PDB file of C-alpha atoms in Angstrom:
ATOM      1  CA  MET A 168      31.313 -46.966  19.691  1.00  0.00           C
ATOM      2  CA  GLU A 169      34.184 -47.951  17.420  1.00  0.00           C
ATOM      3  CA  ARG A 170      35.937 -44.584  17.398  1.00  0.00           C
ATOM      4  CA  ARG A 171      35.690 -40.877  18.134  1.00  0.00           C
ATOM      5  CA  GLY A 172      34.509 -38.731  15.233  1.00  0.00           C
ATOM      6  CA  LEU A 173      37.030 -37.171  12.859  1.00  0.00           C
ATOM      7  CA  LEU A 174      37.273 -33.458  12.157  1.00  0.00           C
ATOM      8  CA  PHE A 175      37.859 -32.153   8.624  1.00  0.00           C
ATOM      9  CA  VAL A 176      38.375 -28.459   7.903  1.00  0.00           C
ATOM     10  CA  ILE A 177      37.598 -27.203   4.407  1.00  0.00           C
ATOM     11  CA  SER A 178      38.759 -23.718   3.468  1.00  0.00           C
ATOM     12  CA  GLY A 179      40.086 -21.688   0.579  1.00  0.00           C
ATOM     13  CA  PRO A 180      39.595 -18.325  -1.122  1.00  0.00           C
ATOM     14  CA  ALA A 181      36.154 -16.754  -1.345  1.00  0.00           C
ATOM     15  CA  GLY A 182      34.633 -17.903  -4.638  1.00  0.00           C
ATOM     16  CA  ALA A 183      36.573 -21.172  -4.840  1.00  0.00           C
ATOM     17  CA  GLY A 184      33.374 -23.113  -4.182  1.00  0.00           C
ATOM     18  CA  LYS A 185      34.128 -24.530  -0.733  1.00  0.00           C
ATOM     19  CA  SER A 186      30.651 -23.760   0.645  1.00  0.00           C
ATOM     20  CA  MET A 187      28.921 -25.465  -2.270  1.00  0.00           C
ATOM     21  CA  ILE A 188      31.215 -28.503  -2.030  1.00  0.00           C
ATOM     22  CA  ALA A 189      30.658 -28.877   1.718  1.00  0.00           C
ATOM     23  CA  LYS A 190      26.882 -28.390   1.490  1.00  0.00           C
ATOM     24  CA  GLN A 191      26.354 -30.891  -1.330  1.00  0.00           C
ATOM     25  CA  LEU A 192      28.778 -33.410   0.175  1.00  0.00           C
ATOM     26  CA  VAL A 193      26.749 -33.721   3.382  1.00  0.00           C
ATOM     27  CA  GLU A 194      23.538 -33.959   1.335  1.00  0.00           C
ATOM     28  CA  ARG A 195      24.959 -36.863  -0.691  1.00  0.00           C
ATOM     29  CA  HIS A 196      26.772 -38.501   2.212  1.00  0.00           C
ATOM     30  CA  PRO A 197      24.684 -38.257   5.411  1.00  0.00           C
ATOM     31  CA  ASP A 198      27.420 -40.094   7.335  1.00  0.00           C
ATOM     32  CA  VAL A 199      29.259 -36.743   7.416  1.00  0.00           C
ATOM     33  CA  GLY A 200      27.949 -33.707   9.312  1.00  0.00           C
ATOM     34  CA  LEU A 201      28.472 -29.985   8.731  1.00  0.00           C
ATOM     35  CA  SER A 202      29.131 -27.657  11.641  1.00  0.00           C
ATOM     36  CA  VAL A 203      27.297 -24.323  11.644  1.00  0.00           C
ATOM     37  CA  SER A 204      29.531 -21.328  12.415  1.00  0.00           C
ATOM     38  CA  CYS A 205      28.712 -17.985  14.032  1.00  0.00           C
ATOM     39  CA  THR A 206      29.184 -14.771  12.064  1.00  0.00           C
ATOM     40  CA  THR A 207      28.700 -11.047  12.542  1.00  0.00           C
ATOM     41  CA  ARG A 208      27.969 -10.434   8.857  1.00  0.00           C
ATOM     42  CA  ALA A 209      24.439  -9.850   7.613  1.00  0.00           C
ATOM     43  CA  PRO A 210      22.568 -12.792   6.047  1.00  0.00           C
ATOM     44  CA  ARG A 211      22.691 -13.045   2.267  1.00  0.00           C
ATOM     45  CA  PRO A 212      19.425 -13.605   0.359  1.00  0.00           C
ATOM     46  CA  GLY A 213      18.088 -17.084   1.132  1.00  0.00           C
ATOM     47  CA  GLU A 214      20.336 -17.722   4.135  1.00  0.00           C
ATOM     48  CA  ILE A 215      18.603 -18.976   7.286  1.00  0.00           C
ATOM     49  CA  ASP A 216      19.776 -18.362  10.844  1.00  0.00           C
ATOM     50  CA  GLY A 217      20.853 -21.631  12.484  1.00  0.00           C
ATOM     51  CA  VAL A 218      21.052 -23.437   9.136  1.00  0.00           C
ATOM     52  CA  HIS A 219      23.697 -21.589   7.139  1.00  0.00           C
ATOM     53  CA  TYR A 220      25.174 -19.615  10.050  1.00  0.00           C
ATOM     54  CA  HIS A 221      24.331 -18.451  13.541  1.00  0.00           C
ATOM     55  CA  PHE A 222      24.005 -14.717  12.851  1.00  0.00           C
ATOM     56  CA  VAL A 223      25.032 -12.687  15.908  1.00  0.00           C
ATOM     57  CA  THR A 224      25.731  -9.045  16.736  1.00  0.00           C
ATOM     58  CA  ASP A 225      29.217  -7.704  17.422  1.00  0.00           C
ATOM     59  CA  GLU A 226      28.284  -7.457  21.103  1.00  0.00           C
ATOM     60  CA  GLN A 227      27.169 -11.102  21.228  1.00  0.00           C
ATOM     61  CA  PHE A 228      30.340 -12.198  19.441  1.00  0.00           C
ATOM     62  CA  ASP A 229      32.478 -10.215  21.911  1.00  0.00           C
ATOM     63  CA  GLU A 230      30.768 -12.008  24.798  1.00  0.00           C
ATOM     64  CA  LEU A 231      31.394 -15.438  23.258  1.00  0.00           C
ATOM     65  CA  VAL A 232      35.078 -14.550  22.781  1.00  0.00           C
ATOM     66  CA  ARG A 233      35.288 -13.374  26.393  1.00  0.00           C
ATOM     67  CA  LYS A 234      33.821 -16.678  27.588  1.00  0.00           C
ATOM     68  CA  GLY A 235      36.287 -18.682  25.482  1.00  0.00           C
ATOM     69  CA  ALA A 236      33.363 -20.340  23.701  1.00  0.00           C
ATOM     70  CA  PHE A 237      35.015 -20.600  20.271  1.00  0.00           C
ATOM     71  CA  TYR A 238      37.039 -23.503  18.893  1.00  0.00           C
ATOM     72  CA  GLU A 239      38.460 -20.947  16.478  1.00  0.00           C
ATOM     73  CA  TRP A 240      37.507 -17.481  15.289  1.00  0.00           C
ATOM     74  CA  ALA A 241      38.860 -14.913  12.870  1.00  0.00           C
ATOM     75  CA  ASN A 242      38.278 -11.592  11.136  1.00  0.00           C
ATOM     76  CA  VAL A 243      37.436 -12.191   7.479  1.00  0.00           C
ATOM     77  CA  HIS A 244      36.477  -9.531   4.916  1.00  0.00           C
ATOM     78  CA  GLN A 245      35.621  -7.022   7.660  1.00  0.00           C
ATOM     79  CA  ASN A 246      33.403  -9.490   9.540  1.00  0.00           C
ATOM     80  CA  ARG A 247      34.035 -12.116  12.222  1.00  0.00           C
ATOM     81  CA  TYR A 248      33.405 -15.850  12.067  1.00  0.00           C
ATOM     82  CA  GLY A 249      33.766 -18.486  14.763  1.00  0.00           C
ATOM     83  CA  THR A 250      33.095 -22.154  15.533  1.00  0.00           C
ATOM     84  CA  LEU A 251      31.615 -22.980  18.921  1.00  0.00           C
ATOM     85  CA  LYS A 252      33.572 -25.557  20.937  1.00  0.00           C
ATOM     86  CA  SER A 253      30.350 -27.089  22.232  1.00  0.00           C
ATOM     87  CA  THR A 254      29.117 -27.778  18.698  1.00  0.00           C
ATOM     88  CA  VAL A 255      32.302 -29.540  17.633  1.00  0.00           C
ATOM     89  CA  GLN A 256      33.041 -31.552  20.767  1.00  0.00           C
ATOM     90  CA  GLU A 257      29.486 -32.844  21.170  1.00  0.00           C
ATOM     91  CA  GLN A 258      29.396 -34.205  17.624  1.00  0.00           C
ATOM     92  CA  LEU A 259      32.867 -35.766  17.779  1.00  0.00           C
ATOM     93  CA  ALA A 260      32.134 -37.424  21.131  1.00  0.00           C
ATOM     94  CA  GLN A 261      29.108 -39.105  19.554  1.00  0.00           C
ATOM     95  CA  GLY A 262      31.351 -40.594  16.854  1.00  0.00           C
ATOM     96  CA  HIS A 263      30.128 -38.300  14.071  1.00  0.00           C
ATOM     97  CA  ASP A 264      32.610 -37.214  11.404  1.00  0.00           C
ATOM     98  CA  LEU A 265      32.333 -33.458  11.039  1.00  0.00           C
ATOM     99  CA  ILE A 266      33.230 -30.857   8.419  1.00  0.00           C
ATOM    100  CA  LEU A 267      34.071 -27.286   9.355  1.00  0.00           C
ATOM    101  CA  GLU A 268      33.752 -25.024   6.326  1.00  0.00           C
ATOM    102  CA  ILE A 269      35.693 -21.988   7.514  1.00  0.00           C
ATOM    103  CA  ASP A 270      38.238 -19.422   6.387  1.00  0.00           C
ATOM    104  CA  VAL A 271      41.968 -20.026   6.098  1.00  0.00           C
ATOM    105  CA  GLN A 272      42.793 -18.245   9.363  1.00  0.00           C
ATOM    106  CA  GLY A 273      40.370 -20.448  11.256  1.00  0.00           C
ATOM    107  CA  CYS A 274      41.610 -23.628   9.619  1.00  0.00           C
ATOM    108  CA  LEU A 275      45.206 -22.906  10.574  1.00  0.00           C
ATOM    109  CA  GLN A 276      44.098 -22.224  14.158  1.00  0.00           C
ATOM    110  CA  ALA A 277      42.251 -25.541  14.254  1.00  0.00           C
ATOM    111  CA  MET A 278      45.217 -27.500  12.877  1.00  0.00           C
ATOM    112  CA  GLU A 279      47.580 -25.868  15.363  1.00  0.00           C
ATOM    113  CA  GLN A 280      45.280 -26.728  18.290  1.00  0.00           C
ATOM    114  CA  ASP A 281      44.599 -30.311  17.279  1.00  0.00           C
ATOM    115  CA  SER A 282      47.013 -32.545  15.366  1.00  0.00           C
ATOM    116  CA  GLU A 283      44.106 -34.848  14.447  1.00  0.00           C
ATOM    117  CA  VAL A 284      42.409 -32.179  12.325  1.00  0.00           C
ATOM    118  CA  THR A 285      42.625 -32.812   8.568  1.00  0.00           C
ATOM    119  CA  GLY A 286      42.976 -29.624   6.524  1.00  0.00           C
ATOM    120  CA  ILE A 287      41.565 -29.582   2.980  1.00  0.00           C
ATOM    121  CA  PHE A 288      42.283 -26.528   0.811  1.00  0.00           C
ATOM    122  CA  VAL A 289      39.819 -25.886  -2.019  1.00  0.00           C
ATOM    123  CA  SER A 290      41.551 -23.971  -4.799  1.00  0.00           C
ATOM    124  CA  PRO A 291      40.332 -22.343  -8.015  1.00  0.00           C
ATOM    125  CA  PRO A 292      42.229 -23.409 -11.151  1.00  0.00           C
ATOM    126  CA  SER A 293      43.355 -19.838 -11.888  1.00  0.00           C
ATOM    127  CA  ARG A 294      43.012 -16.200 -10.899  1.00  0.00           C
ATOM    128  CA  GLU A 295      40.817 -15.555 -13.925  1.00  0.00           C
ATOM    129  CA  ASN A 296      38.418 -18.301 -12.956  1.00  0.00           C
ATOM    130  CA  LEU A 297      38.217 -17.038  -9.380  1.00  0.00           C
ATOM    131  CA  GLU A 298      37.331 -13.533 -10.553  1.00  0.00           C
ATOM    132  CA  LYS A 299      34.687 -14.966 -12.891  1.00  0.00           C
ATOM    133  CA  ARG A 300      33.082 -16.908 -10.030  1.00  0.00           C
ATOM    134  CA  LEU A 301      33.053 -13.892  -7.742  1.00  0.00           C
ATOM    135  CA  ARG A 302      31.432 -11.715 -10.418  1.00  0.00           C
ATOM    136  CA  ALA A 303      28.843 -14.429 -11.136  1.00  0.00           C
ATOM    137  CA  ARG A 304      27.592 -14.163  -7.551  1.00  0.00           C
ATOM    138  CA  GLY A 305      26.183 -10.741  -8.281  1.00  0.00           C
ATOM    139  CA  THR A 306      26.744  -9.765  -4.643  1.00  0.00           C
ATOM    140  CA  GLU A 307      30.192  -8.171  -4.864  1.00  0.00           C
ATOM    141  CA  SER A 308      30.957  -4.498  -5.435  1.00  0.00           C
ATOM    142  CA  GLU A 309      34.185  -3.682  -7.278  1.00  0.00           C
ATOM    143  CA  GLU A 310      35.770  -2.724  -3.961  1.00  0.00           C
ATOM    144  CA  SER A 311      34.656  -5.974  -2.319  1.00  0.00           C
ATOM    145  CA  LEU A 312      35.814  -8.038  -5.306  1.00  0.00           C
ATOM    146  CA  ASN A 313      39.266  -6.460  -5.231  1.00  0.00           C
ATOM    147  CA  ILE A 314      39.550  -7.100  -1.482  1.00  0.00           C
ATOM    148  CA  ARG A 315      38.656 -10.755  -1.961  1.00  0.00           C
ATOM    149  CA  LEU A 316      41.147 -11.223  -4.800  1.00  0.00           C
ATOM    150  CA  HIS A 317      43.850  -9.556  -2.727  1.00  0.00           C
ATOM    151  CA  ASN A 318      43.032 -11.811   0.218  1.00  0.00           C
ATOM    152  CA  ALA A 319      43.052 -14.875  -2.061  1.00  0.00           C
ATOM    153  CA  ALA A 320      46.710 -14.271  -2.901  1.00  0.00           C
ATOM    154  CA  ARG A 321      47.628 -14.396   0.796  1.00  0.00           C
ATOM    155  CA  GLU A 322      45.395 -17.418   1.423  1.00  0.00           C
ATOM    156  CA  VAL A 323      46.962 -19.478  -1.359  1.00  0.00           C
ATOM    157  CA  GLU A 324      50.360 -18.808   0.228  1.00  0.00           C
ATOM    158  CA  GLN A 325      49.085 -20.760   3.262  1.00  0.00           C
ATOM    159  CA  ALA A 326      47.909 -23.749   1.199  1.00  0.00           C
ATOM    160  CA  TYR A 327      51.291 -25.436   1.660  1.00  0.00           C
ATOM    161  CA  ARG A 328      50.385 -26.032   5.303  1.00  0.00           C
ATOM    162  CA  TYR A 329      47.306 -28.131   4.491  1.00  0.00           C
ATOM    163  CA  ASP A 330      47.081 -31.924   4.287  1.00  0.00           C
ATOM    164  CA  TYR A 331      45.260 -32.005   0.938  1.00  0.00           C
ATOM    165  CA  ILE A 332      44.595 -29.708  -2.039  1.00  0.00           C
ATOM    166  CA  VAL A 333      41.407 -30.063  -4.096  1.00  0.00           C
ATOM    167  CA  VAL A 334      41.303 -28.007  -7.307  1.00  0.00           C
ATOM    168  CA  HIS A 335      37.734 -27.032  -8.203  1.00  0.00           C
ATOM    169  CA  GLN A 336      38.002 -26.813 -11.986  1.00  0.00           C
ATOM    170  CA  ASP A 337      36.289 -24.364 -14.348  1.00  0.00           C
ATOM    171  CA  TRP A 338      32.749 -25.573 -15.052  1.00  0.00           C
ATOM    172  CA  ASP A 339      32.938 -24.363 -18.668  1.00  0.00           C
ATOM    173  CA  GLU A 340      35.953 -26.585 -19.288  1.00  0.00           C
ATOM    174  CA  VAL A 341      35.026 -29.467 -16.945  1.00  0.00           C
ATOM    175  CA  PRO A 342      31.195 -29.734 -16.787  1.00  0.00           C
ATOM    176  CA  ASP A 343      31.259 -32.189 -13.862  1.00  0.00           C
ATOM    177  CA  ALA A 344      33.887 -30.204 -11.936  1.00  0.00           C
ATOM    178  CA  LEU A 345      31.675 -29.846  -8.854  1.00  0.00           C
ATOM    179  CA  ASP A 346      30.918 -33.577  -8.716  1.00  0.00           C
ATOM    180  CA  ARG A 347      34.616 -34.367  -9.052  1.00  0.00           C
ATOM    181  CA  ALA A 348      35.540 -31.999  -6.232  1.00  0.00           C
ATOM    182  CA  ILE A 349      32.839 -33.365  -3.926  1.00  0.00           C
ATOM    183  CA  GLU A 350      33.871 -36.968  -4.448  1.00  0.00           C
ATOM    184  CA  GLN A 351      37.546 -36.108  -4.075  1.00  0.00           C
ATOM    185  CA  VAL A 352      36.841 -34.578  -0.655  1.00  0.00           C
ATOM    186  CA  TYR A 353      34.756 -37.617   0.330  1.00  0.00           C
ATOM    187  CA  ALA A 354      37.580 -39.925  -0.781  1.00  0.00           C
ATOM    188  CA  ILE A 355      39.875 -38.031   1.595  1.00  0.00           C
ATOM    189  CA  ILE A 356      37.374 -38.579   4.414  1.00  0.00           C
ATOM    190  CA  GLU A 357      37.138 -42.305   3.688  1.00  0.00           C
ATOM    191  CA  ALA A 358      40.931 -42.631   3.553  1.00  0.00           C
ATOM    192  CA  ALA A 359      41.238 -40.922   6.947  1.00  0.00           C
ATOM    193  CA  ARG A 360      38.666 -43.308   8.411  1.00  0.00           C
ATOM    194  CA  ALA A 361      40.762 -46.251   7.264  1.00  0.00           C
ATOM    195  CA  LYS A 362      43.942 -45.101   9.038  1.00  0.00           C
ATOM    196  CA  THR A 363      45.219 -47.642  11.537  1.00  0.00           C
ATOM    197  CA  LYS A 364      45.291 -45.135  14.416  1.00  0.00           C
ATOM    198  CA  HIS A 365      41.570 -44.514  13.994  1.00  0.00           C
ATOM    199  CA  ASN A 366      40.735 -48.211  14.184  1.00  0.00           C
ATOM    200  CA  MET A 367      42.667 -49.265  17.278  1.00  0.00           C
ATOM    201  CA  ARG A 368      39.604 -50.309  19.275  1.00  0.00           C
ATOM    202  CA  PHE A 369      38.434 -52.573  16.478  1.00  0.00           C
ATOM    203  CA  LEU A 370      41.885 -54.120  15.970  1.00  0.00           C
ATOM    204  CA  ASN A 371      42.409 -54.667  19.694  1.00  0.00           C
ATOM    205  CA  ALA A 372      39.027 -56.372  20.037  1.00  0.00           C
ATOM    206  CA  LEU A 373      39.611 -58.548  16.972  1.00  0.00           C
ATOM    207  CA  SER A 374      43.080 -59.520  18.146  1.00  0.00           C
ATOM    208  CA  ALA A 375      41.834 -60.408  21.626  1.00  0.00           C
ATOM    209  CA  SER A 376      38.979 -62.457  20.191  1.00  0.00           C
ATOM    210  CA  LEU A 377      41.276 -64.415  17.890  1.00  0.00           C
ATOM    211  CA  LYS A 378      43.742 -65.113  20.680  1.00  0.00           C
ATOM    212  CA  ALA A 379      40.941 -66.333  22.926  1.00  0.00           C
ATOM    213  CA  GLY A 380      39.633 -68.612  20.201  1.00  0.00           C
ATOM    214  CA  LYS A 381      36.214 -67.008  20.268  1.00  0.00           C
TER     215      LYS A 381
END
């Protein structure tokens, strides 16, 4: 194995498009995997347990917290989300590059725990565009929408702590905005793979071979 897998955390305000970017990126680029998080919220229409999330009860989540089973976890929009340590570590040990698509709280936890984590913040181009995207879902009440917009203001304040910012443009103004955002995130992944510190085994082997004349 040339190297251990790299961990990329994608987060941003609800409605910014981070879930869509992450999902389509791994479909287009199978060399990158997507970790499945646990959540206490109810499944949305079309969501499948074990595919989109591991849906658990509050009691089950409490037990996982007690056991220290989470890589990170947080309260988000009156529900809890968490990433299992076993899921992450197993994939990284096998050399697989992995994306965690989680909330801002969880991303900051992950970056604080591990200096090798790359944080990518997906941002809407404006408040107006974010509200339009949230309304287009058709799943938000006025109360829920206002909570999410309020939370977005606090989340953007944390964007300065991330390694990269990807602005997911308005589709009406930039028809290929989603494609651009996906490929920008993948370009970040490829750049991280090319860092010298992630290629030490290869360089050491090449250097030794050249010195030995073989």
